[in-house]
Amino acid sequence: GQQVMQIPQYQHVQEGEDFTTYCNSSTTLSNIQWYKQRPGGHPVFLIQLVKSGEVKKQKRLTFQFGEAKKNSSLHITATQTTDVGTYFCAGPEGAQKLVFGQGTRLTINP
Amino acid sequence: DAGVTQSPTHLIKTRGQQVTLRCSPISGHKSVSWYQQVLGQGPQFIFQYYEKEERGRGNFPDRFSARQFPNYSSELNVNALLLGDSALYLCASSGGQGGWDTEAFFGQGTRLTVV
């Protein structure tokens, strides 16, 4: 079945530093979704990318979908303590399920 | 509007017991999916239901079963609990026609501990 890999697994930064997480799928994706899960919380949808090479921005967050639609990245500029959490990418496998990566856990030193 | 609601929020069960978890989707959403999230890992797909029919099943044993009711709420049942079933069980609803071209809205989850 489809596999979605994320790196790094953990990232610790100083507040104000940038952060990037990378996502790779074993198959071409129709779309890719990003979710954020705060400690003790549940995944919350951030964004969906559909087009090859698409780039979307949400304030300090920049999301990119690769040309081959098999990889994606999330970049956070000038991290803040509110950015703490685990960031997951997820891609559809067929119409039935989302396949999630194992996530990148971001911790921040204030 | 209320989001996805799950009950109970926490549960402790003994090995061999059975458990039923409940989920109410966002009003108007007809698709409900269940995920298992073990600590430190991403959510793993268990089931998807759309319009009361099972649309997909993940790699979970037959001890796991689910159903969707006419009001689109759903139950997940797990029989003969094992220690390894301890996890956060997440329910997600979406407004699409069962596909994943729209975002998933997750409930707060049920934290199941098997002792």
PDB file of C-alpha atoms in Angstrom:
ATOM      1  CA  GLY A   1       0.000   0.000   0.000  1.00  0.00           C
ATOM      2  CA  GLN A   2       0.857   3.656  -0.160  1.00  0.00           C
ATOM      3  CA  GLN A   3       3.478   4.898   2.260  1.00  0.00           C
ATOM      4  CA  VAL A   4       4.015   8.458   3.429  1.00  0.00           C
ATOM      5  CA  MET A   5       7.297   9.324   5.092  1.00  0.00           C
ATOM      6  CA  GLN A   6       8.160  12.475   6.976  1.00  0.00           C
ATOM      7  CA  ILE A   7      11.487  13.853   8.086  1.00  0.00           C
ATOM      8  CA  PRO A   8      12.734  14.808  10.514  1.00  0.00           C
ATOM      9  CA  GLN A   9      10.892  12.918  13.231  1.00  0.00           C
ATOM     10  CA  TYR A  10      11.818  15.557  15.815  1.00  0.00           C
ATOM     11  CA  GLN A  11      13.001  19.148  15.560  1.00  0.00           C
ATOM     12  CA  HIS A  12      13.951  21.444  18.405  1.00  0.00           C
ATOM     13  CA  VAL A  13      14.541  25.111  17.619  1.00  0.00           C
ATOM     14  CA  GLN A  14      15.075  28.370  19.394  1.00  0.00           C
ATOM     15  CA  GLU A  15      12.149  30.736  19.196  1.00  0.00           C
ATOM     16  CA  GLY A  16      12.581  32.896  16.134  1.00  0.00           C
ATOM     17  CA  GLU A  17      14.398  30.245  14.106  1.00  0.00           C
ATOM     18  CA  ASP A  18      12.890  28.719  10.985  1.00  0.00           C
ATOM     19  CA  PHE A  19      11.534  25.177  10.744  1.00  0.00           C
ATOM     20  CA  THR A  20      10.951  22.853   7.801  1.00  0.00           C
ATOM     21  CA  THR A  21       9.402  19.402   7.580  1.00  0.00           C
ATOM     22  CA  TYR A  22       9.450  17.227   4.481  1.00  0.00           C
ATOM     23  CA  CYS A  23       6.951  14.667   3.281  1.00  0.00           C
ATOM     24  CA  ASN A  24       7.447  11.964   0.645  1.00  0.00           C
ATOM     25  CA  SER A  25       4.892   9.581  -0.778  1.00  0.00           C
ATOM     26  CA  SER A  26       5.595   6.248  -2.433  1.00  0.00           C
ATOM     27  CA  THR A  27       2.871   7.028  -4.997  1.00  0.00           C
ATOM     28  CA  THR A  28       1.615  10.067  -6.881  1.00  0.00           C
ATOM     29  CA  LEU A  29      -1.004  11.907  -4.863  1.00  0.00           C
ATOM     30  CA  SER A  30      -4.203  13.566  -6.022  1.00  0.00           C
ATOM     31  CA  ASN A  31      -3.755  16.031  -3.190  1.00  0.00           C
ATOM     32  CA  ILE A  32      -1.825  16.396   0.017  1.00  0.00           C
ATOM     33  CA  GLN A  33      -3.157  17.682   3.303  1.00  0.00           C
ATOM     34  CA  TRP A  34      -1.333  19.045   6.326  1.00  0.00           C
ATOM     35  CA  TYR A  35      -2.528  18.780   9.890  1.00  0.00           C
ATOM     36  CA  LYS A  36      -1.253  20.101  13.201  1.00  0.00           C
ATOM     37  CA  GLN A  37      -1.710  18.270  16.478  1.00  0.00           C
ATOM     38  CA  ARG A  38      -0.977  20.123  19.690  1.00  0.00           C
ATOM     39  CA  PRO A  39       0.243  18.077  22.667  1.00  0.00           C
ATOM     40  CA  GLY A  40      -2.744  16.233  24.104  1.00  0.00           C
ATOM     41  CA  GLY A  41      -4.956  17.389  21.250  1.00  0.00           C
ATOM     42  CA  HIS A  42      -6.332  16.080  17.992  1.00  0.00           C
ATOM     43  CA  PRO A  43      -5.234  16.716  14.403  1.00  0.00           C
ATOM     44  CA  VAL A  44      -6.460  20.021  13.011  1.00  0.00           C
ATOM     45  CA  PHE A  45      -6.536  20.670   9.295  1.00  0.00           C
ATOM     46  CA  LEU A  46      -4.132  23.324   8.044  1.00  0.00           C
ATOM     47  CA  ILE A  47      -4.260  23.201   4.270  1.00  0.00           C
ATOM     48  CA  GLN A  48      -4.762  21.116   1.159  1.00  0.00           C
ATOM     49  CA  LEU A  49      -2.574  21.298  -1.946  1.00  0.00           C
ATOM     50  CA  VAL A  50      -3.866  19.937  -5.240  1.00  0.00           C
ATOM     51  CA  LYS A  51      -1.833  21.249  -8.158  1.00  0.00           C
ATOM     52  CA  SER A  52       1.647  20.203  -9.212  1.00  0.00           C
ATOM     53  CA  GLY A  53       4.194  22.757  -7.971  1.00  0.00           C
ATOM     54  CA  GLU A  54       1.592  24.573  -5.900  1.00  0.00           C
ATOM     55  CA  VAL A  55       2.766  26.940  -3.177  1.00  0.00           C
ATOM     56  CA  LYS A  56       0.435  28.326  -0.550  1.00  0.00           C
ATOM     57  CA  LYS A  57       1.119  30.654   2.356  1.00  0.00           C
ATOM     58  CA  GLN A  58      -0.645  31.151   5.634  1.00  0.00           C
ATOM     59  CA  LYS A  59       1.048  33.996   7.482  1.00  0.00           C
ATOM     60  CA  ARG A  60       4.408  32.524   8.561  1.00  0.00           C
ATOM     61  CA  LEU A  61       3.654  29.062   7.102  1.00  0.00           C
ATOM     62  CA  THR A  62       4.569  28.145   3.531  1.00  0.00           C
ATOM     63  CA  PHE A  63       3.370  24.889   1.992  1.00  0.00           C
ATOM     64  CA  GLN A  64       4.716  23.429  -1.222  1.00  0.00           C
ATOM     65  CA  PHE A  65       3.602  20.487  -3.388  1.00  0.00           C
ATOM     66  CA  GLY A  66       6.238  18.922  -5.603  1.00  0.00           C
ATOM     67  CA  GLU A  67       6.132  18.899  -9.381  1.00  0.00           C
ATOM     68  CA  ALA A  68       5.684  15.129  -9.438  1.00  0.00           C
ATOM     69  CA  LYS A  69       2.990  15.339  -6.729  1.00  0.00           C
ATOM     70  CA  LYS A  70       4.909  12.862  -4.587  1.00  0.00           C
ATOM     71  CA  ASN A  71       6.484  15.213  -2.092  1.00  0.00           C
ATOM     72  CA  SER A  72       5.615  18.253  -0.065  1.00  0.00           C
ATOM     73  CA  SER A  73       7.098  20.560   2.509  1.00  0.00           C
ATOM     74  CA  LEU A  74       5.982  22.869   5.263  1.00  0.00           C
ATOM     75  CA  HIS A  75       8.193  25.792   6.230  1.00  0.00           C
ATOM     76  CA  ILE A  76       7.607  28.005   9.236  1.00  0.00           C
ATOM     77  CA  THR A  77       9.420  31.328   9.345  1.00  0.00           C
ATOM     78  CA  ALA A  78      10.435  32.806  12.691  1.00  0.00           C
ATOM     79  CA  THR A  79       8.853  30.181  14.925  1.00  0.00           C
ATOM     80  CA  GLN A  80       6.785  31.185  17.931  1.00  0.00           C
ATOM     81  CA  THR A  81       5.895  29.130  21.001  1.00  0.00           C
ATOM     82  CA  THR A  82       2.382  28.738  19.619  1.00  0.00           C
ATOM     83  CA  ASP A  83       3.845  26.679  16.765  1.00  0.00           C
ATOM     84  CA  VAL A  84       4.674  23.809  19.148  1.00  0.00           C
ATOM     85  CA  GLY A  85       3.067  20.520  18.129  1.00  0.00           C
ATOM     86  CA  THR A  86       3.320  17.657  15.686  1.00  0.00           C
ATOM     87  CA  TYR A  87       2.847  18.357  12.011  1.00  0.00           C
ATOM     88  CA  PHE A  88       1.443  15.592   9.828  1.00  0.00           C
ATOM     89  CA  CYS A  89       1.101  15.318   6.102  1.00  0.00           C
ATOM     90  CA  ALA A  90      -1.532  12.989   4.693  1.00  0.00           C
ATOM     91  CA  GLY A  91      -2.389  11.778   1.226  1.00  0.00           C
ATOM     92  CA  PRO A  92      -5.456   9.931  -0.058  1.00  0.00           C
ATOM     93  CA  GLU A  93      -5.147   6.271  -0.988  1.00  0.00           C
ATOM     94  CA  GLY A  94      -8.044   5.600  -3.276  1.00  0.00           C
ATOM     95  CA  ALA A  95     -11.262   7.139  -2.091  1.00  0.00           C
ATOM     96  CA  GLN A  96     -11.410   5.365   1.223  1.00  0.00           C
ATOM     97  CA  LYS A  97      -8.639   6.611   3.417  1.00  0.00           C
ATOM     98  CA  LEU A  98      -6.038   9.185   4.231  1.00  0.00           C
ATOM     99  CA  VAL A  99      -2.557   7.827   4.776  1.00  0.00           C
ATOM    100  CA  PHE A 100      -0.676   9.864   7.360  1.00  0.00           C
ATOM    101  CA  GLY A 101       3.021  10.308   7.760  1.00  0.00           C
ATOM    102  CA  GLN A 102       4.516   9.636  11.173  1.00  0.00           C
ATOM    103  CA  GLY A 103       4.723  13.348  11.829  1.00  0.00           C
ATOM    104  CA  THR A 104       7.401  15.843  12.790  1.00  0.00           C
ATOM    105  CA  ARG A 105       7.313  16.915  16.399  1.00  0.00           C
ATOM    106  CA  LEU A 106       8.364  20.532  16.846  1.00  0.00           C
ATOM    107  CA  THR A 107       9.533  21.825  20.206  1.00  0.00           C
ATOM    108  CA  ILE A 108      10.645  25.399  20.791  1.00  0.00           C
ATOM    109  CA  ASN A 109      12.988  26.910  23.333  1.00  0.00           C
ATOM    110  CA  PRO A 110      11.627  30.341  24.281  1.00  0.00           C
TER     111      PRO A 110
ATOM    112  CA  ASP B   1     -22.253  24.460  14.945  1.00  0.00           C
ATOM    113  CA  ALA B   2     -20.785  21.694  17.029  1.00  0.00           C
ATOM    114  CA  GLY B   3     -17.708  19.958  15.723  1.00  0.00           C
ATOM    115  CA  VAL B   4     -17.126  16.232  15.690  1.00  0.00           C
ATOM    116  CA  THR B   5     -17.953  14.846  19.109  1.00  0.00           C
ATOM    117  CA  GLN B   6     -16.677  11.598  20.547  1.00  0.00           C
ATOM    118  CA  SER B   7     -17.538   9.739  23.694  1.00  0.00           C
ATOM    119  CA  PRO B   8     -16.222   8.788  26.101  1.00  0.00           C
ATOM    120  CA  THR B   9     -13.060  10.906  26.251  1.00  0.00           C
ATOM    121  CA  HIS B  10     -11.169   8.418  28.378  1.00  0.00           C
ATOM    122  CA  LEU B  11     -11.688   4.735  29.050  1.00  0.00           C
ATOM    123  CA  ILE B  12      -9.862   2.038  30.966  1.00  0.00           C
ATOM    124  CA  LYS B  13     -10.602  -1.582  30.116  1.00  0.00           C
ATOM    125  CA  THR B  14      -9.190  -4.959  31.063  1.00  0.00           C
ATOM    126  CA  ARG B  15      -7.684  -7.379  28.572  1.00  0.00           C
ATOM    127  CA  GLY B  16     -10.336  -9.552  26.966  1.00  0.00           C
ATOM    128  CA  GLN B  17     -13.138  -7.040  27.462  1.00  0.00           C
ATOM    129  CA  GLN B  18     -15.123  -5.353  24.746  1.00  0.00           C
ATOM    130  CA  VAL B  19     -15.450  -1.609  24.137  1.00  0.00           C
ATOM    131  CA  THR B  20     -17.751   0.646  22.121  1.00  0.00           C
ATOM    132  CA  LEU B  21     -16.699   4.118  21.083  1.00  0.00           C
ATOM    133  CA  ARG B  22     -19.119   6.690  19.713  1.00  0.00           C
ATOM    134  CA  CYS B  23     -18.854   9.526  17.245  1.00  0.00           C
ATOM    135  CA  SER B  24     -21.219  12.229  16.043  1.00  0.00           C
ATOM    136  CA  PRO B  25     -20.091  13.948  12.838  1.00  0.00           C
ATOM    137  CA  ILE B  26     -20.530  17.574  11.949  1.00  0.00           C
ATOM    138  CA  SER B  27     -24.105  18.270  10.939  1.00  0.00           C
ATOM    139  CA  GLY B  28     -24.509  17.564   7.240  1.00  0.00           C
ATOM    140  CA  HIS B  29     -21.445  15.350   6.962  1.00  0.00           C
ATOM    141  CA  LYS B  30     -22.238  11.875   5.726  1.00  0.00           C
ATOM    142  CA  SER B  31     -18.733  10.409   5.788  1.00  0.00           C
ATOM    143  CA  VAL B  32     -17.179   9.145   9.003  1.00  0.00           C
ATOM    144  CA  SER B  33     -13.784   7.534   9.395  1.00  0.00           C
ATOM    145  CA  TRP B  34     -12.045   5.966  12.343  1.00  0.00           C
ATOM    146  CA  TYR B  35      -8.342   6.142  13.059  1.00  0.00           C
ATOM    147  CA  GLN B  36      -6.081   4.637  15.697  1.00  0.00           C
ATOM    148  CA  GLN B  37      -3.184   6.745  16.912  1.00  0.00           C
ATOM    149  CA  VAL B  38      -0.536   5.105  19.012  1.00  0.00           C
ATOM    150  CA  LEU B  39       1.654   7.477  21.004  1.00  0.00           C
ATOM    151  CA  GLY B  40       4.347   9.006  18.842  1.00  0.00           C
ATOM    152  CA  GLN B  41       2.884   7.847  15.536  1.00  0.00           C
ATOM    153  CA  GLY B  42       0.540   9.173  12.903  1.00  0.00           C
ATOM    154  CA  PRO B  43      -3.128   8.149  12.770  1.00  0.00           C
ATOM    155  CA  GLN B  44      -3.725   4.736  11.185  1.00  0.00           C
ATOM    156  CA  PHE B  45      -6.891   4.190   9.171  1.00  0.00           C
ATOM    157  CA  ILE B  46      -9.377   1.659  10.544  1.00  0.00           C
ATOM    158  CA  PHE B  47     -12.719   2.217   8.737  1.00  0.00           C
ATOM    159  CA  GLN B  48     -14.605   4.613   6.544  1.00  0.00           C
ATOM    160  CA  TYR B  49     -18.389   4.773   6.309  1.00  0.00           C
ATOM    161  CA  TYR B  50     -20.432   6.785   3.885  1.00  0.00           C
ATOM    162  CA  GLU B  51     -24.207   6.805   3.806  1.00  0.00           C
ATOM    163  CA  LYS B  52     -24.245   3.899   6.293  1.00  0.00           C
ATOM    164  CA  GLU B  53     -22.131   1.668   4.066  1.00  0.00           C
ATOM    165  CA  GLU B  54     -18.579   0.557   4.737  1.00  0.00           C
ATOM    166  CA  ARG B  55     -16.381   2.130   2.099  1.00  0.00           C
ATOM    167  CA  GLY B  56     -12.984   1.022   3.312  1.00  0.00           C
ATOM    168  CA  ARG B  57     -11.200  -0.997   5.930  1.00  0.00           C
ATOM    169  CA  GLY B  58      -7.613  -0.767   7.101  1.00  0.00           C
ATOM    170  CA  ASN B  59      -5.278  -3.549   8.200  1.00  0.00           C
ATOM    171  CA  PHE B  60      -6.934  -4.291  11.487  1.00  0.00           C
ATOM    172  CA  PRO B  61      -8.136  -7.681  12.768  1.00  0.00           C
ATOM    173  CA  ASP B  62     -11.759  -8.769  12.759  1.00  0.00           C
ATOM    174  CA  ARG B  63     -11.965  -7.842  16.420  1.00  0.00           C
ATOM    175  CA  PHE B  64     -12.544  -4.329  15.129  1.00  0.00           C
ATOM    176  CA  SER B  65     -15.960  -3.534  13.699  1.00  0.00           C
ATOM    177  CA  ALA B  66     -17.995  -0.420  13.110  1.00  0.00           C
ATOM    178  CA  ARG B  67     -21.317   0.803  11.885  1.00  0.00           C
ATOM    179  CA  GLN B  68     -23.006   4.014  10.883  1.00  0.00           C
ATOM    180  CA  PHE B  69     -26.533   4.930  11.823  1.00  0.00           C
ATOM    181  CA  PRO B  70     -29.259   6.713   9.800  1.00  0.00           C
ATOM    182  CA  ASN B  71     -28.333   9.998  11.516  1.00  0.00           C
ATOM    183  CA  TYR B  72     -24.709   9.433  10.339  1.00  0.00           C
ATOM    184  CA  SER B  73     -23.345   8.929  13.823  1.00  0.00           C
ATOM    185  CA  SER B  74     -21.040   5.964  14.174  1.00  0.00           C
ATOM    186  CA  GLU B  75     -19.799   3.375  16.617  1.00  0.00           C
ATOM    187  CA  LEU B  76     -16.499   1.551  16.712  1.00  0.00           C
ATOM    188  CA  ASN B  77     -16.441  -1.776  18.544  1.00  0.00           C
ATOM    189  CA  VAL B  78     -13.373  -3.633  19.617  1.00  0.00           C
ATOM    190  CA  ASN B  79     -13.695  -7.150  21.039  1.00  0.00           C
ATOM    191  CA  ALA B  80     -11.235  -9.222  23.062  1.00  0.00           C
ATOM    192  CA  LEU B  81      -9.093  -6.232  23.924  1.00  0.00           C
ATOM    193  CA  LEU B  82      -5.325  -6.593  23.914  1.00  0.00           C
ATOM    194  CA  LEU B  83      -2.757  -4.414  25.620  1.00  0.00           C
ATOM    195  CA  GLY B  84      -1.670  -3.259  22.176  1.00  0.00           C
ATOM    196  CA  ASP B  85      -5.090  -1.744  21.541  1.00  0.00           C
ATOM    197  CA  SER B  86      -4.233   1.049  23.954  1.00  0.00           C
ATOM    198  CA  ALA B  87      -4.285   4.195  21.844  1.00  0.00           C
ATOM    199  CA  LEU B  88      -6.115   7.379  20.977  1.00  0.00           C
ATOM    200  CA  TYR B  89      -9.084   6.544  18.749  1.00  0.00           C
ATOM    201  CA  LEU B  90     -10.001   9.380  16.450  1.00  0.00           C
ATOM    202  CA  CYS B  91     -13.167   9.907  14.487  1.00  0.00           C
ATOM    203  CA  ALA B  92     -13.136  12.188  11.458  1.00  0.00           C
ATOM    204  CA  SER B  93     -15.988  13.466   9.359  1.00  0.00           C
ATOM    205  CA  SER B  94     -15.890  15.093   5.964  1.00  0.00           C
ATOM    206  CA  GLY B  95     -18.400  16.793   3.767  1.00  0.00           C
ATOM    207  CA  GLY B  96     -17.420  15.128   0.546  1.00  0.00           C
ATOM    208  CA  GLN B  97     -18.953  12.098  -1.053  1.00  0.00           C
ATOM    209  CA  GLY B  98     -16.684   9.707   0.763  1.00  0.00           C
ATOM    210  CA  GLY B  99     -13.533  10.708  -1.087  1.00  0.00           C
ATOM    211  CA  TRP B 100     -10.671  12.728   0.314  1.00  0.00           C
ATOM    212  CA  ASP B 101     -10.884  15.817  -1.839  1.00  0.00           C
ATOM    213  CA  THR B 102     -11.981  17.810   1.173  1.00  0.00           C
ATOM    214  CA  GLU B 103     -10.538  18.287   4.619  1.00  0.00           C
ATOM    215  CA  ALA B 104     -11.168  15.919   7.492  1.00  0.00           C
ATOM    216  CA  PHE B 105     -12.510  17.294  10.752  1.00  0.00           C
ATOM    217  CA  PHE B 106     -11.307  15.283  13.724  1.00  0.00           C
ATOM    218  CA  GLY B 107     -12.971  14.824  17.064  1.00  0.00           C
ATOM    219  CA  GLN B 108     -10.998  15.156  20.278  1.00  0.00           C
ATOM    220  CA  GLY B 109     -10.607  11.389  20.406  1.00  0.00           C
ATOM    221  CA  THR B 110     -11.164   8.644  22.944  1.00  0.00           C
ATOM    222  CA  ARG B 111      -8.106   7.672  24.945  1.00  0.00           C
ATOM    223  CA  LEU B 112      -8.376   3.908  25.511  1.00  0.00           C
ATOM    224  CA  THR B 113      -6.114   2.231  28.022  1.00  0.00           C
ATOM    225  CA  VAL B 114      -6.117  -1.557  28.253  1.00  0.00           C
ATOM    226  CA  VAL B 115      -4.678  -3.021  31.447  1.00  0.00           C
TER     227      VAL B 115
END
